[in-house]
Coordinates of C-alpha atoms in Angstrom, one line a residue:
Chain A
X81 CA 140.1 99.1 96.1
X82 CA 137.7 101.2 93.9
X83 CA 136.0 98.1 92.7
X84 CA 135.4 96.7 96.2
X85 CA 133.7 100.3 97.5
X86 CA 131.1 100.2 94.1
X87 CA 130.7 96.2 95.3
X88 CA 129.8 97.3 98.5
X89 CA 127.7 100.8 97.4
X90 CA 125.7 97.7 95.6
X91 CA 125.0 96.0 98.5
X92 CA 124.2 98.6 100.2
X93 CA 121.6 100.4 98.3
X94 CA 120.0 96.9 97.6
X95 CA 119.6 96.2 100.6
X96 CA 117.4 99.1 101.1
X97 CA 115.1 98.3 98.1
X98 CA 114.8 95.1 98.8
X99 CA 114.0 96.2 103.0
X100 CA 111.9 99.3 101.5
X101 CA 109.7 97.0 99.3
X102 CA 109.1 94.9 102.5
X103 CA 108.7 97.0 104.6
X104 CA 106.0 98.5 102.7
X105 CA 104.2 95.0 101.6
X106 CA 104.7 94.2 106.0
X107 CA 103.9 97.5 107.3
X108 CA 100.6 97.2 105.4
X109 CA 100.0 93.4 106.8
X110 CA 101.0 95.0 110.0
X111 CA 98.5 97.5 110.2
X112 CA 95.5 95.4 109.2
X113 CA 96.3 93.6 112.5
X114 CA 97.2 96.3 114.4
X115 CA 94.2 98.4 113.7
X116 CA 91.4 95.5 113.7
X117 CA 92.5 92.0 114.1
X118 CA 92.6 90.8 110.8
X119 CA 96.0 88.8 109.8
X120 CA 95.2 89.1 106.1
X121 CA 96.9 86.4 104.9
X122 CA 96.0 86.8 101.2
X123 CA 98.3 90.6 101.3
X124 CA 100.7 88.0 99.4
X125 CA 97.8 87.6 96.4
X126 CA 96.2 91.9 97.2
X127 CA 100.8 92.9 96.5
X128 CA 100.8 90.6 93.5
X129 CA 97.3 92.0 91.8
X130 CA 98.5 95.5 92.4
X131 CA 102.0 94.8 90.1
X132 CA 99.1 93.1 87.6
X133 CA 96.9 95.8 87.6
X134 CA 100.4 98.4 87.5
X135 CA 100.8 96.1 84.3
X136 CA 98.0 95.9 82.9
X137 CA 98.0 99.8 83.3
X138 CA 101.3 101.1 81.8
X139 CA 100.2 98.6 79.0
X140 CA 97.0 100.6 78.6
X141 CA 99.4 103.5 77.1
X142 CA 99.5 105.4 80.9
X143 CA 102.5 107.1 82.2
X144 CA 103.9 104.2 85.1
X145 CA 103.3 106.9 87.8
X146 CA 99.7 107.7 86.7
X147 CA 99.4 103.6 86.9
X148 CA 101.8 104.4 90.0
X149 CA 98.7 106.3 91.5
X150 CA 95.3 104.6 90.0
X151 CA 97.1 101.1 90.9
X152 CA 96.9 101.2 95.0
X153 CA 92.8 101.8 94.4
X154 CA 91.9 99.3 92.1
X155 CA 93.4 97.4 94.9
X156 CA 91.3 99.2 97.2
X157 CA 87.9 98.6 95.9
X158 CA 88.9 95.2 95.6
X159 CA 89.8 95.4 99.9
X160 CA 87.0 96.7 100.1
X161 CA 84.4 94.3 98.3
X162 CA 86.4 91.7 100.3
X163 CA 85.8 93.1 103.9
X164 CA 82.1 94.0 103.5
X165 CA 81.5 90.1 101.5
X166 CA 84.1 87.9 103.7
X167 CA 86.2 89.6 106.3
X168 CA 83.1 91.0 108.2
X169 CA 81.2 87.7 109.7
X170 CA 84.6 86.5 109.9
X171 CA 84.6 89.4 113.3
X172 CA 82.4 87.5 115.5
X173 CA 84.3 84.4 115.2
X174 CA 87.6 82.6 116.7
X175 CA 90.7 83.5 114.8
X176 CA 91.4 80.3 113.7
X177 CA 88.9 80.9 111.8
X178 CA 90.3 84.5 109.3
X179 CA 93.8 82.5 108.9
X180 CA 91.9 79.8 107.1
X181 CA 89.2 82.0 105.2
X182 CA 91.9 84.1 104.2
X183 CA 94.1 81.3 103.2
X184 CA 91.4 80.3 101.1
X185 CA 91.3 83.9 100.0
X186 CA 94.7 83.3 98.6
X187 CA 94.1 81.0 96.2
X188 CA 91.2 81.7 94.8
X189 CA 92.7 85.0 94.1
X190 CA 95.4 83.6 92.8
X191 CA 93.6 81.5 90.5
X192 CA 91.9 84.7 89.3
X193 CA 95.4 85.8 88.5
X194 CA 96.5 83.1 86.4
X195 CA 92.8 82.9 84.3
X196 CA 93.7 85.9 83.3
X197 CA 97.1 86.7 83.0
X198 CA 98.6 83.4 82.6
X199 CA 100.9 81.8 83.9
X200 CA 103.9 83.1 81.8
X201 CA 105.8 86.8 83.6
X202 CA 105.6 90.0 82.6
X203 CA 107.5 92.8 82.7
X204 CA 106.6 96.6 83.3
X205 CA 108.2 99.0 80.5
X206 CA 109.6 102.0 82.7
X207 CA 110.0 105.6 81.1
X208 CA 112.8 107.1 79.8
X209 CA 114.8 108.1 81.8
X210 CA 114.4 105.8 84.5
X211 CA 115.5 103.3 82.4
X212 CA 119.0 105.2 82.5
X213 CA 122.3 104.3 85.5
X214 CA 123.9 106.9 87.2
X215 CA 127.3 106.9 88.7
X216 CA 128.2 106.9 92.3
X217 CA 131.0 106.4 93.7
X218 CA 132.7 103.9 91.4
X219 CA 129.3 101.6 90.3
X220 CA 126.7 102.8 87.7
X221 CA 123.4 102.2 90.0
X222 CA 119.8 102.0 88.0
X223 CA 117.5 105.4 87.6
X224 CA 114.9 103.5 88.8
X225 CA 116.0 101.8 92.0
X226 CA 117.2 105.2 93.3
X227 CA 113.7 106.9 92.0
X228 CA 112.5 103.5 94.7
X229 CA 113.9 104.5 97.4
X230 CA 112.4 107.5 97.4
X231 CA 108.7 106.7 96.4
X232 CA 109.4 104.5 100.3
X233 CA 110.1 107.4 101.9
X234 CA 106.9 109.0 100.5
X235 CA 104.6 106.2 101.4
X236 CA 106.5 105.5 104.3
X237 CA 106.1 109.7 105.7
X238 CA 102.7 109.8 104.5
X239 CA 101.3 106.9 106.0
X240 CA 103.1 108.4 109.2
X241 CA 100.9 112.0 108.8
X242 CA 98.5 110.6 108.1
X243 CA 98.7 108.1 111.4
X244 CA 99.8 110.9 113.4
X245 CA 97.7 114.0 112.3
X246 CA 95.0 113.6 110.8
X247 CA 91.4 112.6 112.6
X248 CA 91.1 110.0 110.8
X249 CA 94.2 108.1 111.8
X250 CA 94.1 109.4 115.2
X251 CA 90.8 107.2 115.5
X252 CA 92.1 103.9 113.9
X253 CA 94.9 104.1 116.5
X254 CA 92.8 104.8 119.6
X255 CA 90.3 102.2 118.0
X256 CA 93.3 99.6 118.6
X257 CA 94.0 99.9 122.1
X258 CA 90.3 100.4 123.3
X259 CA 87.3 99.9 121.1
X260 CA 85.1 99.8 123.2
X261 CA 85.8 103.3 124.7
X262 CA 85.4 104.7 120.7
X263 CA 82.5 103.1 119.6
X264 CA 80.8 104.5 123.0
X265 CA 82.7 107.9 121.4
X266 CA 79.5 107.8 118.7
X267 CA 82.1 106.6 115.6
X268 CA 81.0 103.5 114.3
X269 CA 82.8 100.6 113.8
X270 CA 82.4 99.2 111.2
X271 CA 83.6 102.1 109.6
X272 CA 86.9 102.2 111.5
X273 CA 87.5 98.4 110.4
X274 CA 86.6 99.1 106.4
X275 CA 89.5 101.9 106.8
X276 CA 92.2 99.9 108.3
X277 CA 91.4 96.8 105.9
X278 CA 91.6 99.4 103.0
X279 CA 95.7 100.6 104.1
X280 CA 96.4 97.5 104.2
X281 CA 95.6 97.2 100.7
X282 CA 96.5 100.3 99.3
X283 CA 100.3 99.6 100.8
X284 CA 100.0 96.4 99.1
X285 CA 98.7 97.7 95.7
X286 CA 101.4 100.5 96.3
X287 CA 103.6 98.4 96.4
X288 CA 103.0 95.1 94.5
X289 CA 103.6 98.4 91.4
X290 CA 107.0 99.6 92.9
X291 CA 108.5 96.1 92.8
X292 CA 107.2 95.1 89.2
X293 CA 109.8 96.6 87.4
X294 CA 112.0 95.6 90.2
X295 CA 111.1 91.9 89.6
X296 CA 109.5 90.1 87.2
X297 CA 105.6 89.5 87.5
X298 CA 104.3 85.8 88.3
X299 CA 101.1 84.2 90.3
X300 CA 103.9 83.4 92.7
X301 CA 105.1 86.9 93.6
X302 CA 102.7 87.2 95.7
X303 CA 103.7 84.2 98.2
X304 CA 107.3 84.3 98.5
X305 CA 106.4 88.1 99.6
X306 CA 103.4 86.9 102.2
X307 CA 106.5 84.8 103.6
X308 CA 109.1 87.7 104.0
X309 CA 106.4 89.7 104.9
X310 CA 105.8 87.4 107.4
X311 CA 109.1 87.3 108.1
X312 CA 109.7 90.7 109.1
X313 CA 106.5 90.9 111.0
X314 CA 106.9 88.3 113.8
X315 CA 110.8 89.5 114.4
X316 CA 109.5 93.4 114.6
X317 CA 106.7 92.9 116.4
X318 CA 103.0 91.8 115.6
X319 CA 101.4 95.3 115.1
X320 CA 104.7 97.2 116.2
X321 CA 105.5 99.4 113.1
X322 CA 108.5 101.1 114.5
X323 CA 109.5 96.9 114.7
X324 CA 108.3 96.6 111.2
X325 CA 110.5 99.2 110.0
X326 CA 114.6 98.2 111.5
X327 CA 113.0 93.8 111.3
X328 CA 112.4 94.9 107.6
X329 CA 115.4 97.2 106.6
X330 CA 117.3 93.9 108.6
X331 CA 115.6 91.3 106.5
X332 CA 116.4 93.4 103.3
X333 CA 119.8 93.1 104.4
X334 CA 120.5 89.8 105.9
X335 CA 118.7 88.6 102.5
X336 CA 121.2 90.6 100.0
X337 CA 124.1 90.0 102.0
X338 CA 123.7 86.1 102.1
X339 CA 122.4 86.2 98.2
X340 CA 125.9 88.1 97.2
X341 CA 127.5 85.6 98.6
X342 CA 126.1 82.1 99.2
X343 CA 123.1 82.2 96.6
X344 CA 120.9 79.1 97.0
X345 CA 120.1 78.9 100.5
X346 CA 119.3 82.7 101.0
X347 CA 116.0 82.4 102.5
X348 CA 117.2 79.6 105.1
X349 CA 119.7 82.0 106.6
X350 CA 117.0 84.1 107.1
X351 CA 113.9 81.1 109.0
X352 CA 117.5 81.1 111.0
X353 CA 117.9 84.0 112.3
X354 CA 114.3 84.7 112.2
X355 CA 114.5 80.8 115.1
X356 CA 117.5 82.8 117.3
X357 CA 116.0 85.6 117.7
X358 CA 112.4 84.2 118.5
X359 CA 114.3 81.5 121.0
X360 CA 115.5 84.9 123.0
X361 CA 112.6 87.3 122.5
X362 CA 109.6 85.5 121.2
X363 CA 107.3 88.7 121.3
X364 CA 109.3 89.9 118.0
X365 CA 112.0 92.9 118.4
X366 CA 110.2 95.4 119.6
X367 CA 106.7 93.3 120.6
X368 CA 103.9 94.5 122.8
X369 CA 102.5 91.7 124.0
X370 CA 99.1 92.3 122.7
X371 CA 98.2 89.4 120.7
X372 CA 96.9 86.7 122.2
Chain B
X66 CA 60.6 54.1 144.0
X67 CA 60.1 51.5 141.1
X68 CA 59.5 54.2 138.2
X69 CA 62.5 55.7 139.0
X70 CA 64.3 52.4 138.5
X71 CA 62.7 51.8 135.7
X72 CA 63.6 55.2 134.1
X73 CA 67.6 54.4 134.8
X74 CA 66.7 51.5 133.1
X75 CA 65.8 53.0 129.9
X76 CA 68.6 55.0 129.9
X77 CA 70.8 52.8 130.0
X78 CA 69.2 51.2 127.5
X79 CA 68.7 53.8 125.4
X80 CA 72.7 54.7 126.2
X81 CA 73.6 50.9 125.6
X82 CA 72.1 50.4 122.4
X83 CA 73.3 54.1 121.1
X84 CA 77.1 53.3 121.8
X85 CA 76.6 49.5 120.4
X86 CA 75.1 51.1 117.4
X87 CA 77.5 53.1 116.8
X88 CA 80.1 50.6 117.6
X89 CA 78.2 48.3 114.9
X90 CA 78.3 51.4 112.3
X91 CA 81.6 51.5 112.8
X92 CA 82.7 47.7 113.0
X93 CA 80.7 47.6 109.7
X94 CA 82.9 50.0 107.7
X95 CA 86.1 48.7 109.1
X96 CA 85.4 45.3 107.9
X97 CA 83.8 46.7 104.4
X98 CA 86.9 48.2 104.1
X99 CA 89.2 45.8 105.0
X100 CA 88.1 43.5 101.7
X101 CA 87.4 45.8 99.7
X102 CA 90.2 45.0 97.3
X103 CA 88.7 41.1 97.4
X104 CA 85.7 42.4 96.3
X105 CA 86.2 45.2 93.6
X106 CA 89.7 44.9 92.4
X107 CA 90.3 47.0 89.7
X108 CA 94.1 48.5 90.3
X109 CA 92.4 52.1 90.2
X110 CA 90.3 52.0 92.6
X111 CA 92.1 49.9 95.3
X112 CA 95.3 53.4 95.0
X113 CA 92.6 55.6 95.2
X114 CA 91.1 54.2 98.5
X115 CA 94.7 53.6 99.1
X116 CA 95.3 57.5 99.3
X117 CA 92.4 58.6 100.8
X118 CA 93.7 56.2 103.3
X119 CA 97.1 58.2 103.1
X120 CA 96.0 61.3 102.8
X121 CA 92.9 60.5 105.8
X122 CA 95.7 59.4 108.6
X123 CA 97.5 63.7 107.4
X124 CA 94.4 65.0 108.4
X125 CA 93.6 63.4 111.3
X126 CA 97.1 64.4 112.4
X127 CA 96.3 67.8 111.8
X128 CA 93.3 67.4 113.9
X129 CA 95.1 66.3 116.9
X130 CA 97.1 69.8 116.2
X131 CA 93.4 71.8 115.4
X132 CA 90.1 70.3 116.2
X133 CA 92.2 69.1 119.8
X134 CA 94.7 72.1 120.7
X135 CA 94.1 74.9 119.1
X136 CA 96.8 75.1 116.4
X137 CA 96.6 75.9 113.7
X138 CA 99.4 74.6 111.6
X139 CA 99.2 75.5 107.9
X140 CA 102.2 73.2 106.7
X141 CA 101.0 69.6 107.7
X142 CA 102.6 68.2 104.6
X143 CA 106.2 69.3 105.1
X144 CA 106.0 66.8 107.6
X145 CA 104.4 63.7 105.3
X146 CA 107.2 65.1 103.2
X147 CA 109.8 65.2 105.6
X148 CA 109.0 61.4 106.9
X149 CA 108.8 60.8 103.2
X150 CA 112.6 61.8 102.5
X151 CA 113.6 60.5 105.2
X152 CA 112.0 56.5 104.8
X153 CA 112.8 57.0 100.8
X154 CA 116.5 57.8 102.0
X155 CA 116.9 55.2 104.1
X156 CA 115.6 52.9 102.3
X157 CA 117.6 53.8 99.1
X158 CA 120.9 54.2 100.5
X159 CA 120.7 52.2 104.0
X160 CA 118.5 48.8 104.1
X161 CA 116.3 48.2 101.1
X162 CA 114.3 45.5 102.4
X163 CA 113.5 46.0 106.2
X164 CA 110.6 47.8 105.7
X165 CA 109.6 48.7 109.3
X166 CA 113.4 49.9 110.6
X167 CA 112.9 52.4 107.4
X168 CA 109.2 53.8 109.2
X169 CA 110.9 53.4 112.4
X170 CA 113.9 55.6 111.3
X171 CA 110.9 58.0 109.3
X172 CA 109.7 58.4 112.9
X173 CA 112.5 59.5 115.0
X174 CA 114.1 61.4 112.0
X175 CA 110.7 63.4 111.8
X176 CA 111.0 63.6 115.5
X177 CA 114.5 64.9 115.5
X178 CA 113.4 67.9 113.1
X179 CA 109.8 68.6 114.4
X180 CA 111.1 69.1 118.1
X181 CA 113.0 72.3 118.0
X182 CA 110.3 74.0 115.0
X183 CA 108.2 72.9 117.5
X184 CA 110.1 74.2 120.7
X185 CA 110.5 77.3 119.1
X186 CA 107.0 77.5 118.1
X187 CA 105.2 76.8 121.3
X188 CA 107.2 79.9 122.7
X189 CA 105.1 82.6 120.2
X190 CA 101.0 82.0 120.5
X191 CA 98.2 81.3 118.6
X192 CA 98.6 83.7 115.5
X193 CA 102.4 83.6 115.3
X194 CA 103.0 80.1 116.4
X195 CA 100.2 79.5 112.6
X196 CA 102.6 82.3 111.2
X197 CA 105.6 80.9 112.2
X198 CA 104.3 76.9 110.2
X199 CA 104.3 78.5 107.4
X200 CA 107.3 80.2 107.5
X201 CA 109.4 77.2 108.3
X202 CA 107.4 75.1 106.2
X203 CA 108.2 76.9 103.4
X204 CA 111.9 76.2 105.1
X205 CA 111.7 72.4 104.2
X206 CA 110.7 73.7 101.3
X207 CA 112.6 75.5 99.9
X208 CA 115.4 72.9 101.5
X209 CA 113.9 69.9 99.6
X210 CA 113.7 71.6 96.1
X211 CA 117.2 73.3 96.6
X212 CA 118.9 70.4 98.2
X213 CA 119.0 68.9 94.9
X214 CA 122.3 65.8 95.6
X215 CA 119.9 64.6 98.6
X216 CA 116.9 65.4 97.7
X217 CA 117.6 65.2 93.8
X218 CA 115.7 68.9 93.5
X219 CA 112.8 69.3 90.9
X220 CA 113.3 65.6 89.8
X221 CA 112.2 64.3 93.0
X222 CA 113.3 61.5 94.8
X223 CA 112.8 58.6 92.4
X224 CA 113.9 54.4 92.5
X225 CA 112.6 54.3 95.8
X226 CA 113.0 50.1 96.6
X227 CA 110.1 48.2 97.1
X228 CA 110.7 46.1 99.9
X229 CA 108.7 43.0 101.0
X230 CA 106.0 43.6 104.0
X231 CA 106.8 40.9 106.8
X232 CA 105.0 40.4 109.8
X233 CA 106.7 38.5 112.5
X234 CA 108.1 36.2 110.0
X235 CA 105.3 35.9 107.4
X236 CA 105.0 37.5 104.3
X237 CA 102.0 39.6 103.1
X238 CA 103.4 40.1 100.3
X239 CA 105.8 42.9 98.2
X240 CA 104.9 47.0 98.5
X241 CA 104.2 47.5 95.2
X242 CA 101.9 45.1 94.7
X243 CA 98.6 47.2 95.4
X244 CA 96.1 45.4 97.5
X245 CA 98.8 44.2 100.0
X246 CA 100.1 47.8 100.1
X247 CA 95.9 48.3 100.4
X248 CA 96.3 46.6 102.9
X249 CA 99.3 47.5 105.0
X250 CA 98.1 51.1 104.7
X251 CA 94.6 50.1 106.1
X252 CA 96.5 47.9 108.2
X253 CA 98.2 50.7 110.2
X254 CA 96.0 53.7 110.2
X255 CA 93.1 51.2 111.6
X256 CA 96.5 50.7 114.5
X257 CA 96.7 54.9 114.2
X258 CA 93.0 55.9 114.5
X259 CA 92.9 53.3 117.9
X260 CA 95.7 54.8 119.9
X261 CA 95.1 58.3 118.5
X262 CA 91.4 58.1 119.9
X263 CA 92.7 56.3 123.0
X264 CA 95.4 59.3 123.3
X265 CA 92.7 62.0 122.6
X266 CA 90.2 60.6 125.4
X267 CA 93.0 59.7 127.8
X268 CA 93.0 63.1 130.9
X269 CA 96.4 64.1 128.8
X270 CA 93.9 64.9 126.0
X271 CA 91.7 66.5 128.2
X272 CA 94.9 68.8 129.1
X273 CA 94.7 70.1 124.9
X274 CA 91.6 70.7 125.0
X275 CA 91.8 73.1 128.4
X276 CA 94.2 74.7 126.7
X277 CA 92.1 75.3 123.7
X278 CA 89.0 76.4 125.2
X279 CA 91.3 79.0 126.9
X280 CA 94.9 78.5 127.8
X281 CA 95.4 81.5 130.5
X282 CA 92.8 79.0 132.7
X283 CA 95.1 76.2 132.2
X284 CA 97.8 78.1 133.5
X285 CA 96.1 79.1 136.8
X286 CA 95.5 75.6 137.3
X287 CA 99.0 74.3 137.4
X288 CA 99.1 73.1 133.8
X289 CA 102.7 74.2 131.8
X290 CA 101.1 74.8 128.9
X291 CA 104.1 75.0 126.9
X292 CA 104.7 71.7 127.3
X293 CA 101.7 70.3 126.6
X294 CA 101.5 72.1 123.4
X295 CA 104.2 70.9 122.6
X296 CA 104.3 66.9 122.8
X297 CA 100.5 67.4 120.6
X298 CA 103.3 69.4 117.5
X299 CA 105.1 66.0 118.8
X300 CA 101.8 63.4 118.9
X301 CA 100.8 65.1 115.2
X302 CA 103.9 65.9 113.5
X303 CA 104.6 61.6 114.3
X304 CA 101.5 60.0 112.7
X305 CA 102.0 62.9 110.2
X306 CA 105.8 61.1 109.5
X307 CA 104.1 57.9 109.3
X308 CA 101.8 59.0 107.0
X309 CA 105.0 59.6 104.7
X310 CA 106.3 56.7 105.3
X311 CA 103.3 54.8 104.0
X312 CA 103.1 57.7 100.8
X313 CA 106.7 57.0 99.1
X314 CA 105.3 53.3 100.0
X315 CA 102.8 53.5 98.3
X316 CA 103.7 55.9 95.4
X317 CA 108.2 55.2 95.2
X318 CA 108.6 58.7 94.8
X319 CA 108.2 62.0 96.4
X320 CA 108.6 65.9 94.7
X321 CA 108.5 68.6 96.3
X322 CA 105.3 70.0 95.4
X323 CA 103.6 67.5 97.4
X324 CA 105.7 69.8 101.1
X325 CA 103.9 73.3 98.9
X326 CA 102.3 75.6 100.5
X327 CA 99.4 74.8 98.2
X328 CA 99.7 71.0 99.2
X329 CA 99.1 72.3 102.2
X330 CA 95.9 74.6 102.3
X331 CA 94.7 70.8 100.5
X332 CA 95.1 69.3 103.6
X333 CA 93.5 72.2 105.7
X334 CA 90.5 71.9 103.9
X335 CA 90.2 68.1 104.4
X336 CA 90.3 69.0 108.1
X337 CA 87.5 71.3 107.2
X338 CA 85.1 69.4 104.6
X339 CA 85.2 67.1 107.2
X340 CA 84.7 68.7 110.5
X341 CA 87.8 69.7 113.2
X342 CA 88.0 67.6 116.8
X343 CA 85.9 65.2 115.7
X344 CA 89.4 62.5 114.9
X345 CA 87.3 60.4 112.0
X346 CA 85.6 63.5 109.8
X347 CA 89.0 64.8 108.9
X348 CA 89.7 61.4 107.2
X349 CA 85.8 61.3 106.0
X350 CA 86.8 65.2 104.3
X351 CA 90.3 63.7 102.8
X352 CA 88.6 61.1 101.0
X353 CA 85.7 63.5 99.9
X354 CA 88.6 66.0 99.3
X355 CA 90.7 63.4 97.2
X356 CA 87.8 62.1 95.3
X357 CA 86.3 65.3 94.2
X358 CA 90.0 66.4 93.2
X359 CA 90.7 63.1 90.9
X360 CA 86.3 64.2 89.2
X361 CA 87.8 68.4 89.1
X362 CA 90.9 67.5 87.5
X363 CA 90.2 66.4 84.6
X364 CA 87.9 69.2 83.6
X365 CA 89.2 72.6 84.9
X366 CA 92.9 73.3 84.9
X367 CA 91.6 76.3 87.4
X368 CA 91.8 73.8 90.4
X369 CA 92.7 76.7 92.7
X370 CA 90.3 79.3 92.1
X371 CA 87.5 76.3 92.6
X372 CA 89.8 75.4 95.8
X373 CA 90.0 79.2 97.7
X374 CA 86.5 79.6 97.1
X375 CA 85.2 76.1 98.6
X376 CA 87.9 77.4 101.5
X377 CA 85.4 81.0 101.5
X378 CA 82.3 79.2 101.4
X379 CA 82.8 76.3 104.2
X380 CA 84.4 78.9 106.4
X381 CA 81.2 81.2 105.6
X382 CA 78.7 78.5 106.3
X383 CA 79.9 75.0 107.2
X384 CA 82.6 75.9 109.3
X385 CA 81.5 72.7 111.2
X386 CA 82.0 70.8 108.2
X387 CA 80.3 66.8 107.5
X388 CA 81.0 65.8 111.8
X389 CA 79.0 68.5 112.5
X390 CA 76.8 68.8 109.7
X391 CA 76.0 64.9 110.9
X392 CA 76.0 66.0 115.2
X393 CA 73.2 68.6 113.9
X394 CA 71.0 65.6 111.4
X395 CA 71.3 62.8 114.7
X396 CA 70.5 66.3 117.7
X397 CA 67.2 67.2 115.0
X398 CA 66.0 63.9 114.6
X399 CA 65.4 63.5 117.7
X400 CA 64.0 66.8 118.3

């Protein structure tokens, strides 16, 4: 009996951790799309780049938590450079071009990762106390996984405060609804677009560093995450932040359960769920129907 | 009056000469391709051009979707893969010598799989459609990779028999023979091209183009947009499955890497390189791409870096590809 409780606690916490990582990546993708109408297919590669940056910073001797602060900033700088050079010229053209361009960017970034870090997997070294486990209801759960939940909650709270309470955040949200009006108020839309893209990159970087010690870091980690975050935002509804929260936790639970019970075809179950939801709700669970 | 008549005549003659010039040029091109294996008997080059034709058919099928219907599929290679697996499994387990039946089963099987997928995809819009093609494509990749007992998993489907190519009792040769296989591929690709050309220049094709240009207006004039999008999707998937059948006959092998997202990007790049919405452009694009791939993969292992960079540069500076460049040159010459 106590074994069953321990297993269920394990499953619940694991699905929260997995759902939380999905949430940070998917919400970054969703924010970039929702605020500036750019669907960034290289988002998964930026997430992988964040993990590699975290790995390099930690192996240079920095504390893990310092790396957690610095790596997202590095990704933000990369994002700023990308936005200015290649994403900005795409705004005048059809969305198909943005998709194809960022798809190319994804392969370019993956190629860069393989060029600099090689194909072999890496691991982020955690500080000593993070490698312990704590007893919860009969199971021994790793401290780091619990810390992940706290970090994810903090990141989400920070994001909500930023978008809801600061002037920049409110401007970004306003610009996503009526861009013409916002630019009539004398706000430079270029900064709004940069802000939206860089915000997405920062979230990808945070998720990458968090995921580093949880899973192995390899060049294809971004692909799986990109696909999963698509599933999350398509189920939740494009551009809807609340939808992404619901869908990320849902997918986290489904995938953890599927991996626990049937291992190999876990991902297929997730796609089937997605297909069923879309067949009845083409706009997703909380979709606002604002996409074209 | 006579002036005007002269003018119309001159115009007609001009149009005629332009039309026949195009016709003559393309006929010469087709004849060159047909006699190619008899002039250059090197097996390596025959196989290379054969691969160009197969990927050309796949790129053309994506062009029907992307260039005519305006829908983006990131993983059209998944349907090449499904077609190839079905044809291969049919040849291994059911009838090792019936080529035409295998191809037919491949087309029908792929259609049965792509119909529900397409039905779900067209219910969403342009952007979610593209994302869903990626999600479903990765799902098919995962199935091909993990279903070891059926697909051979990571090792791929091996030991596919080479049936004889027969046309109404007349034997052209074994599909393992490069020249016979080349001629067969060439004939099938040519037929598919002509049929597709006819279809996209029919009223049906015009409807697809209307949807591409403006979905809302298309629905206002009474076009059932979802239905036509589904038709476009099915046509495109059927063509892709034919290329899959040719692929497995030519290689005798299919592995899950053919269905990976990376291979999907290369197909997209062929279409971009050739130019969307021209049908023949993507075939040229596929030829250029496979030639480059063959050449560059011998020089560097960082092929991904190169592919990504070329896609970015193409979208930035040459969004209309090779066929766009041709149009541009013709117009430039006229002016």
